[in-house]
PDB file of C-alpha atoms and ligand atoms in Angstrom:
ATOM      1  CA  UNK K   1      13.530  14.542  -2.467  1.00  0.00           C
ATOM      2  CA  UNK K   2      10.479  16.642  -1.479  1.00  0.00           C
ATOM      3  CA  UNK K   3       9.210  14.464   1.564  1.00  0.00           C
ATOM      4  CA  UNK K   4       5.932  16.462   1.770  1.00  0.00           C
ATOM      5  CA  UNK K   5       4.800  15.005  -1.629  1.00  0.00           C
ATOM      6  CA  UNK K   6       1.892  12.903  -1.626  1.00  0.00           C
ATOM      7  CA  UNK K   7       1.130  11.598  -5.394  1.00  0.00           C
ATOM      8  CA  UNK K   8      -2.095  10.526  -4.278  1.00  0.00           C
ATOM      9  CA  UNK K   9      -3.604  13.917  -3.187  1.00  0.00           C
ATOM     10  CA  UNK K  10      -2.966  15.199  -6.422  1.00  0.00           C
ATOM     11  CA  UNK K  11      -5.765  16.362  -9.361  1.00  0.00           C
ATOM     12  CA  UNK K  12      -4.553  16.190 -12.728  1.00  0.00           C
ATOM     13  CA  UNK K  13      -5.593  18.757 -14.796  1.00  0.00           C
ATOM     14  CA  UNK K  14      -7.044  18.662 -18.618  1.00  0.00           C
ATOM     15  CA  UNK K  15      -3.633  18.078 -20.790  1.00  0.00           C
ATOM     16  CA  UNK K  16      -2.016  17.720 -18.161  1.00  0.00           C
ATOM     17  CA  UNK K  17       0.468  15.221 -20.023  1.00  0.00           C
ATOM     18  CA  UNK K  18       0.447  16.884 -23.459  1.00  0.00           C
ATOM     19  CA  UNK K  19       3.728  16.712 -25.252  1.00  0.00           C
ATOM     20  CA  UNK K  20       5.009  13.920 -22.949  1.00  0.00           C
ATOM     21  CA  UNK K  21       6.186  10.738 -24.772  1.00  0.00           C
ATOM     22  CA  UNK K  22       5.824   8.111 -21.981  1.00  0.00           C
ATOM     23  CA  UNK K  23       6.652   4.060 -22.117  1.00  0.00           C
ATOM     24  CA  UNK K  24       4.891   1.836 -19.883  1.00  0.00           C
ATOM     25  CA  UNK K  25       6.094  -2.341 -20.070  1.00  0.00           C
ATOM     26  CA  UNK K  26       2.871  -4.572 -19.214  1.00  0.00           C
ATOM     27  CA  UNK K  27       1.088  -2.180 -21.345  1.00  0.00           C
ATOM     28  CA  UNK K  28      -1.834  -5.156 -22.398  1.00  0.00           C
ATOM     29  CA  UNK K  29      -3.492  -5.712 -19.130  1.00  0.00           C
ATOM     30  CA  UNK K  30      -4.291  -4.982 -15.815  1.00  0.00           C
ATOM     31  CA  UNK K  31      -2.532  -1.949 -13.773  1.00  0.00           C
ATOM     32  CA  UNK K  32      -0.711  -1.198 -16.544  1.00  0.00           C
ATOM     33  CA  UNK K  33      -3.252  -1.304 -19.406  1.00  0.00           C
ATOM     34  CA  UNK K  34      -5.627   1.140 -16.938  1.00  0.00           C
ATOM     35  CA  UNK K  35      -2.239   3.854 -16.570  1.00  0.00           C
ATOM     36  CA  UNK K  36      -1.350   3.616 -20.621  1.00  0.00           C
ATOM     37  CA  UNK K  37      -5.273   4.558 -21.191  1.00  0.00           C
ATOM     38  CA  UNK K  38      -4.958   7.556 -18.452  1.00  0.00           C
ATOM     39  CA  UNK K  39      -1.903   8.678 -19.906  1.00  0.00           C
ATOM     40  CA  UNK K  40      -3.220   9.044 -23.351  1.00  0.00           C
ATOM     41  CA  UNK K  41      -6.855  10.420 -22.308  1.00  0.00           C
ATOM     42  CA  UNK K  42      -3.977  13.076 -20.283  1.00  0.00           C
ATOM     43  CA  UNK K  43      -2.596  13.572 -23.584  1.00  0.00           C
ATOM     44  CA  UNK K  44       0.464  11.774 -23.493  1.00  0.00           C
ATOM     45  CA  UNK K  45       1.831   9.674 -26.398  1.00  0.00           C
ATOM     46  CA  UNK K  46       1.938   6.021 -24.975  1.00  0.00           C
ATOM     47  CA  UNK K  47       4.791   3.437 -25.412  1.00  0.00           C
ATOM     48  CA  UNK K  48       2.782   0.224 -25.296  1.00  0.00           C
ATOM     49  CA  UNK K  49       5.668  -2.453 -24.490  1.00  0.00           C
ATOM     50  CA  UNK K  50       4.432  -5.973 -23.561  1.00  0.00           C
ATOM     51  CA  UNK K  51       4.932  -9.273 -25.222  1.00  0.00           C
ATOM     52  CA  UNK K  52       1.271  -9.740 -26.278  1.00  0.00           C
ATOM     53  CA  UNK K  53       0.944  -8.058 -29.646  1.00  0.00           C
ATOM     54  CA  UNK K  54      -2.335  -9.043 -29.856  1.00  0.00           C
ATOM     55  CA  UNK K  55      -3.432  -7.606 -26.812  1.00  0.00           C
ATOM     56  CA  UNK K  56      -1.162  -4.421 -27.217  1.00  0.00           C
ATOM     57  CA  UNK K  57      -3.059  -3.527 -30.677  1.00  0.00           C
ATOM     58  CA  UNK K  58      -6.297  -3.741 -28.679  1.00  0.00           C
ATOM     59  CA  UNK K  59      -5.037  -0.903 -25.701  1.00  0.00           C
ATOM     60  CA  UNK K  60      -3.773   0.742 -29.201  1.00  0.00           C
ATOM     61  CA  UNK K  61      -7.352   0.677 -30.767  1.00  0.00           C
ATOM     62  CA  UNK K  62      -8.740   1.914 -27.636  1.00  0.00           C
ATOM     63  CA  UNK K  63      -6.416   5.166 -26.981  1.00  0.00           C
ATOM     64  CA  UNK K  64      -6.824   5.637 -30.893  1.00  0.00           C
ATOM     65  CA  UNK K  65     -10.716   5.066 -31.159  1.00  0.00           C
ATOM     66  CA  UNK K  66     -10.361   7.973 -28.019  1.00  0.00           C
ATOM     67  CA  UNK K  67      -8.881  10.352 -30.163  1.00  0.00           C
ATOM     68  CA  UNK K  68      -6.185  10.762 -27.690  1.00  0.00           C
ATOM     69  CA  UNK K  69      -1.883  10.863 -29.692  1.00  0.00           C
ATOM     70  CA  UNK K  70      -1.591   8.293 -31.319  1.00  0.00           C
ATOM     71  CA  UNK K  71       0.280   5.680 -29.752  1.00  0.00           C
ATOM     72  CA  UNK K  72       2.765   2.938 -30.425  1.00  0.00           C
ATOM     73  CA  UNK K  73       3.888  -0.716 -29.694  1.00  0.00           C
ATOM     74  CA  UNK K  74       7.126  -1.939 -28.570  1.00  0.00           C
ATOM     75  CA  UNK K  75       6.717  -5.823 -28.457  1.00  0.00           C
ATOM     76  CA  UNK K  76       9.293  -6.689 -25.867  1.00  0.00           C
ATOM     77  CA  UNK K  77       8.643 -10.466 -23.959  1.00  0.00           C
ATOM     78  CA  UNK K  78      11.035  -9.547 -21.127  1.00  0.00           C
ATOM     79  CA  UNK K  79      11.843 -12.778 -20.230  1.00  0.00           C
ATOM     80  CA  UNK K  80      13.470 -13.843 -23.398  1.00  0.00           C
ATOM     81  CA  UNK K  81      14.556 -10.331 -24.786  1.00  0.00           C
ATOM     82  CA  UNK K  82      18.138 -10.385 -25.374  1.00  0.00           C
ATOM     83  CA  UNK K  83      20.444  -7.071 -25.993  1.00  0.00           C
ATOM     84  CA  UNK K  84      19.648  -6.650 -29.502  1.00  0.00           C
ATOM     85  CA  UNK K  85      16.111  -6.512 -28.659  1.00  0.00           C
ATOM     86  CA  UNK K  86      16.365  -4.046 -25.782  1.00  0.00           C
ATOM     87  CA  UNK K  87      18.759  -1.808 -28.514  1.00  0.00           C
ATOM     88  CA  UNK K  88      15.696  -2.175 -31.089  1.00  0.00           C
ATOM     89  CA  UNK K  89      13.159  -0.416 -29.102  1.00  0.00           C
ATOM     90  CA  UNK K  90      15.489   1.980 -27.743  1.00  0.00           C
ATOM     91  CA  UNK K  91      17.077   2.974 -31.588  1.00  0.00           C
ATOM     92  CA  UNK K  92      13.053   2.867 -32.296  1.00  0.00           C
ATOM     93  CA  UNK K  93      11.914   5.314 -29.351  1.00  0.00           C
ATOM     94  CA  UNK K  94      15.040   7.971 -30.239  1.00  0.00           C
ATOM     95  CA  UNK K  95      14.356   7.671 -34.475  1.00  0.00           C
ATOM     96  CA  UNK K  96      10.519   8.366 -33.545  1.00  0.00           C
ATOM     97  CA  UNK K  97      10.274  10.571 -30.667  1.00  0.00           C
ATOM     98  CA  UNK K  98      13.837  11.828 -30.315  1.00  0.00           C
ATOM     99  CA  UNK K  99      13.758  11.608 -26.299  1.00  0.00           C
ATOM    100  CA  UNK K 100      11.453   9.901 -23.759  1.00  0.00           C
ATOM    101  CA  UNK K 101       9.532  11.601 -21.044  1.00  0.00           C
ATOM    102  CA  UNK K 102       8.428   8.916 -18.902  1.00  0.00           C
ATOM    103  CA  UNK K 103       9.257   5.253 -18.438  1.00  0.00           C
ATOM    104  CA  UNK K 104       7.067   3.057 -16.089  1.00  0.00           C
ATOM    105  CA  UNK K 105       7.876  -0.049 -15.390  1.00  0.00           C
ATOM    106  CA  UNK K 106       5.120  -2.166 -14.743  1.00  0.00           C
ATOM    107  CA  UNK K 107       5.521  -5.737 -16.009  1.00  0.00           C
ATOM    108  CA  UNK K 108       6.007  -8.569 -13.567  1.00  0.00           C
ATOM    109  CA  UNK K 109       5.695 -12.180 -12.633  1.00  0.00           C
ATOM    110  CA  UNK K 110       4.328 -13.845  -9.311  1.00  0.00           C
ATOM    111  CA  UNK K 111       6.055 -16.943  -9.527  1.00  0.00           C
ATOM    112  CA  UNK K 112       4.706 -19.359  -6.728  1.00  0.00           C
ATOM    113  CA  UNK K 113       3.921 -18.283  -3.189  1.00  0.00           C
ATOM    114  CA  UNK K 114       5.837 -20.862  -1.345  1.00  0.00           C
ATOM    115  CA  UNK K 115       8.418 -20.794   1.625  1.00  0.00           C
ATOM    116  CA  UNK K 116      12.423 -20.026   0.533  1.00  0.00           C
ATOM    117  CA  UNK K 117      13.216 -23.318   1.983  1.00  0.00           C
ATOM    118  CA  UNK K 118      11.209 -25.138  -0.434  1.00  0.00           C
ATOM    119  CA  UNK K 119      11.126 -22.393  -3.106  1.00  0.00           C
ATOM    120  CA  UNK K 120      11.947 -23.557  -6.920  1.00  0.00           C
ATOM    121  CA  UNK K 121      15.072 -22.480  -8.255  1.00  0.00           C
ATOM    122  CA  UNK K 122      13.924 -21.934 -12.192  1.00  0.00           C
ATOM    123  CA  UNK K 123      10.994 -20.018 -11.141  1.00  0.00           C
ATOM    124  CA  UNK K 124      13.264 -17.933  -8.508  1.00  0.00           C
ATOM    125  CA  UNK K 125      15.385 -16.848 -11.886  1.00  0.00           C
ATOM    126  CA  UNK K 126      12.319 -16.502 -13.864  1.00  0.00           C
ATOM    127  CA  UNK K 127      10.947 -13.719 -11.247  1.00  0.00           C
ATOM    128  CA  UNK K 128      13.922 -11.582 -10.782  1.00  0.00           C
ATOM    129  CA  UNK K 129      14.844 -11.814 -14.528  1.00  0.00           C
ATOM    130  CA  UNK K 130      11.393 -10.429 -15.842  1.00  0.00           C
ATOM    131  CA  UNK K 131      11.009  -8.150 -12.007  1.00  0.00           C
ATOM    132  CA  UNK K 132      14.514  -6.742 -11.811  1.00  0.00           C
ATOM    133  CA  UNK K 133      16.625  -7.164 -13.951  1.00  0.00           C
ATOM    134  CA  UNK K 134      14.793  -6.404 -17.192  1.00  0.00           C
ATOM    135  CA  UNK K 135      13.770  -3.176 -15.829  1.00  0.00           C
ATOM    136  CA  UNK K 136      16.955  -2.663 -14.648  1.00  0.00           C
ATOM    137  CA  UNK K 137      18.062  -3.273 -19.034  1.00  0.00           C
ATOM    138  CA  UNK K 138      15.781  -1.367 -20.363  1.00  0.00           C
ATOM    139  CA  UNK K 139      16.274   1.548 -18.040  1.00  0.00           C
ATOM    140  CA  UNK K 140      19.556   1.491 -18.851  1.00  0.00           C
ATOM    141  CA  UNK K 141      19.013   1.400 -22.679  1.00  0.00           C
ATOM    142  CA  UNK K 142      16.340   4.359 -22.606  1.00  0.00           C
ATOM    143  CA  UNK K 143      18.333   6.818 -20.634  1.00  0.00           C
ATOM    144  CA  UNK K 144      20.169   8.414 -23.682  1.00  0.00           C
ATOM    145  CA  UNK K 145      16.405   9.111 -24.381  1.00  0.00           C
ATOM    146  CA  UNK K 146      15.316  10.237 -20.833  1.00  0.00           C
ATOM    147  CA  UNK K 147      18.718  12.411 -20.909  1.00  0.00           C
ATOM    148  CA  UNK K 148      17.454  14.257 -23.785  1.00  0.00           C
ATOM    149  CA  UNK K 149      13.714  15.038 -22.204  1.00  0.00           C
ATOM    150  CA  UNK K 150      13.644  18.192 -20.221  1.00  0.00           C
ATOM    151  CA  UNK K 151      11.730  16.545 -17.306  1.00  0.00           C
ATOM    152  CA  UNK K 152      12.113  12.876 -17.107  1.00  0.00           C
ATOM    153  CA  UNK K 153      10.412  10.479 -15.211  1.00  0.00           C
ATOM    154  CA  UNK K 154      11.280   6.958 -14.305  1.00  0.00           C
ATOM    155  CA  UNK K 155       8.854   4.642 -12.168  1.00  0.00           C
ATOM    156  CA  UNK K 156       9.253   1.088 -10.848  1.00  0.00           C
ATOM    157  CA  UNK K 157       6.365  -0.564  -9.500  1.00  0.00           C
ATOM    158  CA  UNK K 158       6.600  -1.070  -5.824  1.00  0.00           C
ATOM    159  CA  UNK K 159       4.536  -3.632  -3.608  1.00  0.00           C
ATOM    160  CA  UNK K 160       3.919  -4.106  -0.138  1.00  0.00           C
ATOM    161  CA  UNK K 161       5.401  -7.282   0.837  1.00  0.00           C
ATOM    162  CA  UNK K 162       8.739  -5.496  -0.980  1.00  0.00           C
ATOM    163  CA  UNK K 163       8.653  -2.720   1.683  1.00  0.00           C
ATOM    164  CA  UNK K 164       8.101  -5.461   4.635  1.00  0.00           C
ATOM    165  CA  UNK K 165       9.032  -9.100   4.672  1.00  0.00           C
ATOM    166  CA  UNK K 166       6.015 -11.290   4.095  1.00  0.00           C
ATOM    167  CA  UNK K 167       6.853 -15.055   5.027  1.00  0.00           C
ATOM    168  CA  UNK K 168       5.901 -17.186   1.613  1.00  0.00           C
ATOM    169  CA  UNK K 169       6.074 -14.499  -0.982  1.00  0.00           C
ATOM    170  CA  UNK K 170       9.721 -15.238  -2.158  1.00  0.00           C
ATOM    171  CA  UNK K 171      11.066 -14.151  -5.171  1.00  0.00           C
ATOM    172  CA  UNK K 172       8.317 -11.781  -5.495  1.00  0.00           C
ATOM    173  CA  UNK K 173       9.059  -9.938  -2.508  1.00  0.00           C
ATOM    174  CA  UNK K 174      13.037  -9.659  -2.788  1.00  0.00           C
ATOM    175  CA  UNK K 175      12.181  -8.539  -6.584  1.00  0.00           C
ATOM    176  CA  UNK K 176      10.378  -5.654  -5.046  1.00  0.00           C
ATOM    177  CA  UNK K 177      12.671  -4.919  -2.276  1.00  0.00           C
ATOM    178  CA  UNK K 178      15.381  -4.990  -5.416  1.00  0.00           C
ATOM    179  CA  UNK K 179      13.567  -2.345  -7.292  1.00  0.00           C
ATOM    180  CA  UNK K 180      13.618  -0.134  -4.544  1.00  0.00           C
ATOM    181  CA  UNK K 181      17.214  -0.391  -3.974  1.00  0.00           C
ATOM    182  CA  UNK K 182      17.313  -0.180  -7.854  1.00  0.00           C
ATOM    183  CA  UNK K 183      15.490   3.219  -7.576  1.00  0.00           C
ATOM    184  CA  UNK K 184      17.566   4.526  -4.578  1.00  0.00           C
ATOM    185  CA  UNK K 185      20.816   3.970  -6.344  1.00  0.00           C
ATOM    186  CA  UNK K 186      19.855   5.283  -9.667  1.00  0.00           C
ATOM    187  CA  UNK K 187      18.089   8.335  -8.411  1.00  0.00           C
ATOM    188  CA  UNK K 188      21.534   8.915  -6.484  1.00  0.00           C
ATOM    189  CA  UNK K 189      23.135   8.789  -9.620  1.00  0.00           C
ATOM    190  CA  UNK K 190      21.181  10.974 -11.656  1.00  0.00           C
ATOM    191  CA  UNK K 191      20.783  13.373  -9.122  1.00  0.00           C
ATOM    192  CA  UNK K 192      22.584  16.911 -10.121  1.00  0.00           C
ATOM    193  CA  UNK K 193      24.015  15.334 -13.323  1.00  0.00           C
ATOM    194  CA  UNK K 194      20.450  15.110 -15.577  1.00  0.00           C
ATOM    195  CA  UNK K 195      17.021  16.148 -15.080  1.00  0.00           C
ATOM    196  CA  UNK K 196      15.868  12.668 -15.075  1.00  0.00           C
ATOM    197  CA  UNK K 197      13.832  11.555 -11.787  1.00  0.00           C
ATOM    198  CA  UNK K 198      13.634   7.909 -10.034  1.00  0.00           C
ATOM    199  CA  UNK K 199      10.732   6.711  -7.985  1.00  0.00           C
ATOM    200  CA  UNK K 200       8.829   4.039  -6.829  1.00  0.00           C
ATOM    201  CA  UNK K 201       4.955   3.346  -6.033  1.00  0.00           C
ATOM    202  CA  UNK K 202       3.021   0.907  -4.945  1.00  0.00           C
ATOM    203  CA  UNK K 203      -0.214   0.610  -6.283  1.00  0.00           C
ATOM    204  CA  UNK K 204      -1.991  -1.742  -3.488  1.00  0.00           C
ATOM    205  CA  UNK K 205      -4.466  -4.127  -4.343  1.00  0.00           C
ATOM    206  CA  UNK K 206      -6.345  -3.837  -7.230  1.00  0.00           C
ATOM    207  CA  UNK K 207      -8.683  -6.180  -9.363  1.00  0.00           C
ATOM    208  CA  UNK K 208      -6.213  -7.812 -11.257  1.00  0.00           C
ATOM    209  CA  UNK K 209      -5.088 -11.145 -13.087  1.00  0.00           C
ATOM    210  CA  UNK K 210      -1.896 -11.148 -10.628  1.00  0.00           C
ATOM    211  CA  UNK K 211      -3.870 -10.826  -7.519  1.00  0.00           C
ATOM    212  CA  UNK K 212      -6.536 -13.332  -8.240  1.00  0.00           C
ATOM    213  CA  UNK K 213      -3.539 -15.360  -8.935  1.00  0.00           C
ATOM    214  CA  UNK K 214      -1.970 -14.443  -5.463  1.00  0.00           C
ATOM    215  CA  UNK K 215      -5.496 -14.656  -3.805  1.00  0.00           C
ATOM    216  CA  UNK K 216      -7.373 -16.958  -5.774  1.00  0.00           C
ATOM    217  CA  UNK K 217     -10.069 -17.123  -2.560  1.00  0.00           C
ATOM    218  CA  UNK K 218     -10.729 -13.736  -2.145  1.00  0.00           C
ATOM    219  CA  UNK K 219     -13.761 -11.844  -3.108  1.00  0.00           C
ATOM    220  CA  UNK K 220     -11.740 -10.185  -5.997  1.00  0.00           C
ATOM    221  CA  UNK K 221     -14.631  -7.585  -7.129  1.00  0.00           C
ATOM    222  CA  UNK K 222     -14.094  -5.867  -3.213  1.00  0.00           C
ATOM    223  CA  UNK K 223     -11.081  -4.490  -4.664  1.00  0.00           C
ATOM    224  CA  UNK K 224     -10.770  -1.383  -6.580  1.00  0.00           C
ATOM    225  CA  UNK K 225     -10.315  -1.407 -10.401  1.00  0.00           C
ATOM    226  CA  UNK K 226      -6.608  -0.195 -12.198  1.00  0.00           C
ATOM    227  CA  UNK K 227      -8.621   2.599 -13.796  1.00  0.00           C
ATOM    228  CA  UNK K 228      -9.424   3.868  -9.856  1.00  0.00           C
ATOM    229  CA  UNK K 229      -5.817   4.132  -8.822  1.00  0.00           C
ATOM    230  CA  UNK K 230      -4.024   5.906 -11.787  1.00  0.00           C
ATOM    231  CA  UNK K 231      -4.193   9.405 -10.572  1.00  0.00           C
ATOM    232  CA  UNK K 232      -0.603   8.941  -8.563  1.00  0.00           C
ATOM    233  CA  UNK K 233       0.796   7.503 -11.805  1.00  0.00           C
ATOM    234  CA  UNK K 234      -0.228  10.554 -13.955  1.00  0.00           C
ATOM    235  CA  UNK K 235       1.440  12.525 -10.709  1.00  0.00           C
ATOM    236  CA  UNK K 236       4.977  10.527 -10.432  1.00  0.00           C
ATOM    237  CA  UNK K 237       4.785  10.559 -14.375  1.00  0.00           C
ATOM    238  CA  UNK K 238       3.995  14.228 -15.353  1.00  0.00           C
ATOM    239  CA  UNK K 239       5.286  17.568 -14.194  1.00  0.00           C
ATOM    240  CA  UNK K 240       3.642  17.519 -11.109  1.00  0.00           C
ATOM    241  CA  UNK K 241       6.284  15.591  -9.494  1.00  0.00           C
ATOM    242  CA  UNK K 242       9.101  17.403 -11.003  1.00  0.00           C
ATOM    243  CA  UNK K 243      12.422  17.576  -8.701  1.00  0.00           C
ATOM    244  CA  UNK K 244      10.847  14.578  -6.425  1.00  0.00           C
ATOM    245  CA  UNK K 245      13.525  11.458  -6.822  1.00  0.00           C
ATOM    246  CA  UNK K 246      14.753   8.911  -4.801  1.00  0.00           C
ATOM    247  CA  UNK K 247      10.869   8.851  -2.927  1.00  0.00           C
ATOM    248  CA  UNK K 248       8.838   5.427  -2.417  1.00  0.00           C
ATOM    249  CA  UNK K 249       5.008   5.976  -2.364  1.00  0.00           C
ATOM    250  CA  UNK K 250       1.766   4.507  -2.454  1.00  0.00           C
ATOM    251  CA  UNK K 251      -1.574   4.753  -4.452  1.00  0.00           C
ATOM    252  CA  UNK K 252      -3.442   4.086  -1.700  1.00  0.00           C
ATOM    253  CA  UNK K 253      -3.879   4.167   1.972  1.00  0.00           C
ATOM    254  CA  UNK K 254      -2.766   1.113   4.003  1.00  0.00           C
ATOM    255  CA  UNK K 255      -6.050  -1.168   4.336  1.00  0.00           C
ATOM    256  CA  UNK K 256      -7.109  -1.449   7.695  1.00  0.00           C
ATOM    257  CA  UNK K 257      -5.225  -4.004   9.838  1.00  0.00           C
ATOM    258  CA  UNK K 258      -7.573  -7.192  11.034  1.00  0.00           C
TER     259      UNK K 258
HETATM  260  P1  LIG M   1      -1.281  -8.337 -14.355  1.00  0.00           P
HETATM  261  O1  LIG M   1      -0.901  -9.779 -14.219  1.00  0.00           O
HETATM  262  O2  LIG M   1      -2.700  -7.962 -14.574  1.00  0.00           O
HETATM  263  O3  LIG M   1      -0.425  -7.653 -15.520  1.00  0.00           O
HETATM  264  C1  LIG M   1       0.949  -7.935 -15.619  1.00  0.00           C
HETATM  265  C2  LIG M   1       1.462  -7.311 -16.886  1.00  0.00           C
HETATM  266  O4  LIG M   1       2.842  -7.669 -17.028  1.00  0.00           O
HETATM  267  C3  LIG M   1       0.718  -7.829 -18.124  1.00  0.00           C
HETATM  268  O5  LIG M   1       0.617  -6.770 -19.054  1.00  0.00           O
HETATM  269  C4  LIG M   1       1.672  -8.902 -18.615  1.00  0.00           C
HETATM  270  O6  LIG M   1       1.591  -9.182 -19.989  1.00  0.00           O
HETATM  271  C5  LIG M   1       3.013  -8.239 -18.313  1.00  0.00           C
HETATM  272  N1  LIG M   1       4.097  -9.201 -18.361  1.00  0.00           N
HETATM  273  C6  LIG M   1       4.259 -10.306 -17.613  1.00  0.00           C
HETATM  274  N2  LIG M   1       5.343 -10.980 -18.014  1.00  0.00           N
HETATM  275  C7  LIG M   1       5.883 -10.285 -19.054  1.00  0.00           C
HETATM  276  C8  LIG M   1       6.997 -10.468 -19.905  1.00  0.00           C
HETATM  277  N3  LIG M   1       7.786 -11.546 -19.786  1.00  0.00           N
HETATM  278  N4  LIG M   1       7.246  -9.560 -20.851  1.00  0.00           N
HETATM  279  C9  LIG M   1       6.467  -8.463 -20.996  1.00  0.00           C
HETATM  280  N5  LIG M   1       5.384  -8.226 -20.237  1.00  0.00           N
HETATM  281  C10 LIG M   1       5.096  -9.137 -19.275  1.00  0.00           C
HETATM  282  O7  LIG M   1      -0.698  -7.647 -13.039  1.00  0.00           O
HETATM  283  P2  LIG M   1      -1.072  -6.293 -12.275  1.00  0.00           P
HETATM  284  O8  LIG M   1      -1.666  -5.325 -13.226  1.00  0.00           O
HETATM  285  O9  LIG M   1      -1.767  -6.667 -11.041  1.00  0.00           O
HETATM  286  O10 LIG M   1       0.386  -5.817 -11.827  1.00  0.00           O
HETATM  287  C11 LIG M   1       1.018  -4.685 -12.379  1.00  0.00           C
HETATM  288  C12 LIG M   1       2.131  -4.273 -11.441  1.00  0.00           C
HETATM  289  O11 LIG M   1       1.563  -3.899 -10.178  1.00  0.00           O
HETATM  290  C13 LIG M   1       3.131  -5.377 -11.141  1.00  0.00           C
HETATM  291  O12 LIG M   1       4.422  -4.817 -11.071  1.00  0.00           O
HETATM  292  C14 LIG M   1       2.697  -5.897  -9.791  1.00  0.00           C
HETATM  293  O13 LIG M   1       3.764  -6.485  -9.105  1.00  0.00           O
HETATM  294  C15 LIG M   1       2.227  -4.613  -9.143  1.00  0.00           C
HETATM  295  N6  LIG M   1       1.310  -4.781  -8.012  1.00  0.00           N
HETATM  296  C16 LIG M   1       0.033  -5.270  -8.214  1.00  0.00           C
HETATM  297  C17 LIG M   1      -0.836  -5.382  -7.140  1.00  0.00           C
HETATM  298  C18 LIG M   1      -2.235  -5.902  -7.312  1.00  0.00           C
HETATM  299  O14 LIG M   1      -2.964  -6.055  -6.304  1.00  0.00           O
HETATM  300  N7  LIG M   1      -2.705  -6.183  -8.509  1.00  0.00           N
HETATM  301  C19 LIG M   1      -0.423  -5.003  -5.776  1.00  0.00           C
HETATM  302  C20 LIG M   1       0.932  -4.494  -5.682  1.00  0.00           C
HETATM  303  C21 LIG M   1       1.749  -4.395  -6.781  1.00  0.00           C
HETATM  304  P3  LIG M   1       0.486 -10.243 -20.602  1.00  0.00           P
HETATM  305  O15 LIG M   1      -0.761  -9.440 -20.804  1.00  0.00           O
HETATM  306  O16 LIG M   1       1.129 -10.676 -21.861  1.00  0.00           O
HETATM  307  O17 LIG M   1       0.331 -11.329 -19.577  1.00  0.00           O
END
């Protein structure tokens, strides 16, 4: 891993992610809606996967109506997907596209901020199923794909309280501090046997369903907008960050203690 790498100081250029075929789960809103739109106005063609169809075919309209490639839908509700489902959109992504450049996965739950002692059990499973170990499912379905791109790219979406325990933030947290062991491990895998990279980032806060949720008191429209904090996306996705794996980084500087 190239330590000196900093996705955030990065400037994507014009096409910069023409003739990439990238998937991004939690496609329909928030963080991940704002990255599928960057992707495609960067020329990508966009996976949309999210269980919304409704709201998938709007983030469709949009990249189409921008006369960005054409994207496509992958309706995938990642808390009730079994294997067959998972095979579908893989079979789907290899008959279409033949191979898959980038895979971000975005999606997630909150569940309840509450201590561990007191923490529900069905929402605990809920979490880590949706957090963990669907991405950890459809990773492993998609790599025949990302083994046939010449420069893959796999992201998992990293938070803060999953880098440093955060009393109250439960399953969230060990969800996040699972995808970076996730990441570790599979970038050691991968490493010298495919041209397939593993990372995580964290994009900090941003104006989003999920952290009005976490924060409901806050003063929301302080914090920056998804569209403001894609450019380290388009970096860990595209070939800027080629032969950087196994690296955990952040979209934005750490906000100022106090
Ligand atoms: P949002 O709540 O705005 O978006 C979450 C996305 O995940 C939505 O597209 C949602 O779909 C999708 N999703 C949730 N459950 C499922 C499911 N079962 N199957 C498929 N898709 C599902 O959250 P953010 O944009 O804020 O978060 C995006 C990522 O960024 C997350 O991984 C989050 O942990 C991380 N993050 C966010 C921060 C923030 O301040 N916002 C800070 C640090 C990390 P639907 O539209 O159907 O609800």
């Amino acid at each position: 891993m190239s330590a000196a790498f900093d996705p955030r100081t990065h400037l994507p250029a014009a096409g910069e992610l023409a003739g990439r075929v990238i998937a991004i789960t939690g496609a329909s809103d928030g963080i991940g809606r704002a990255v599928a739109l960057a992707c495609a106005r960067y020329q990508a063609t966009v996976i949309l996967i999210g269980r919304n169809e409704r709201k998938l075919e709007a983030v469709h309209a949009e990249i189409g109506a921008s006369g960005a490639p054409e994207a496509s839908i992958a309706v995938l509700d990642l808390e009730r997907a079994l294997a067959a489902d998972y095979d579908r959109v893989a079979d789907a992504v290899l008959e279409r596209y033949g191979r898959l450049d980038g895979l971000l996965h975005n999606a997630a739950l909150l569940g309840t901020l509450s201590p561990i002692e007191h923490y529900d059990v069905p929402t605990w499973c809920r979490v880590l199923h949706v957090n963990v170990t669907a991405a950890f499912a459809l990773t492993q379905v998609l790599l025949p794909a990302l083994k046939k791109s010449a420069d893959a790219s796999v992201l998992f979406t990293a938070s803060t309280v999953g880098r440093h325990g955060r009393a109250y933030w439960g399953a969230y947290a060990v969800s996040k501090f699972a995808l970076e062991g996730l990441s570790q491990v599979l970038s050691a895998e991968l490493e010298g046997i495919s041209r397939v990279r593993v990372n995580t980032l964290n994009p900090g806060r941003a104006r989003t369903a999920m952290r009005r949720q976490a924060y409901p008191a806050e003063a929301i429209e302080t914090l920056p907008l998804p569209a403001a904090l894609t450019g380290p996306y388009i970096a860990l996705l595209g070939p800027a960050s080629r032969g950087v794996s196994g690296g955990s980084f952040d979209a934005q500087p750490p906000p100022l203690a106090g």
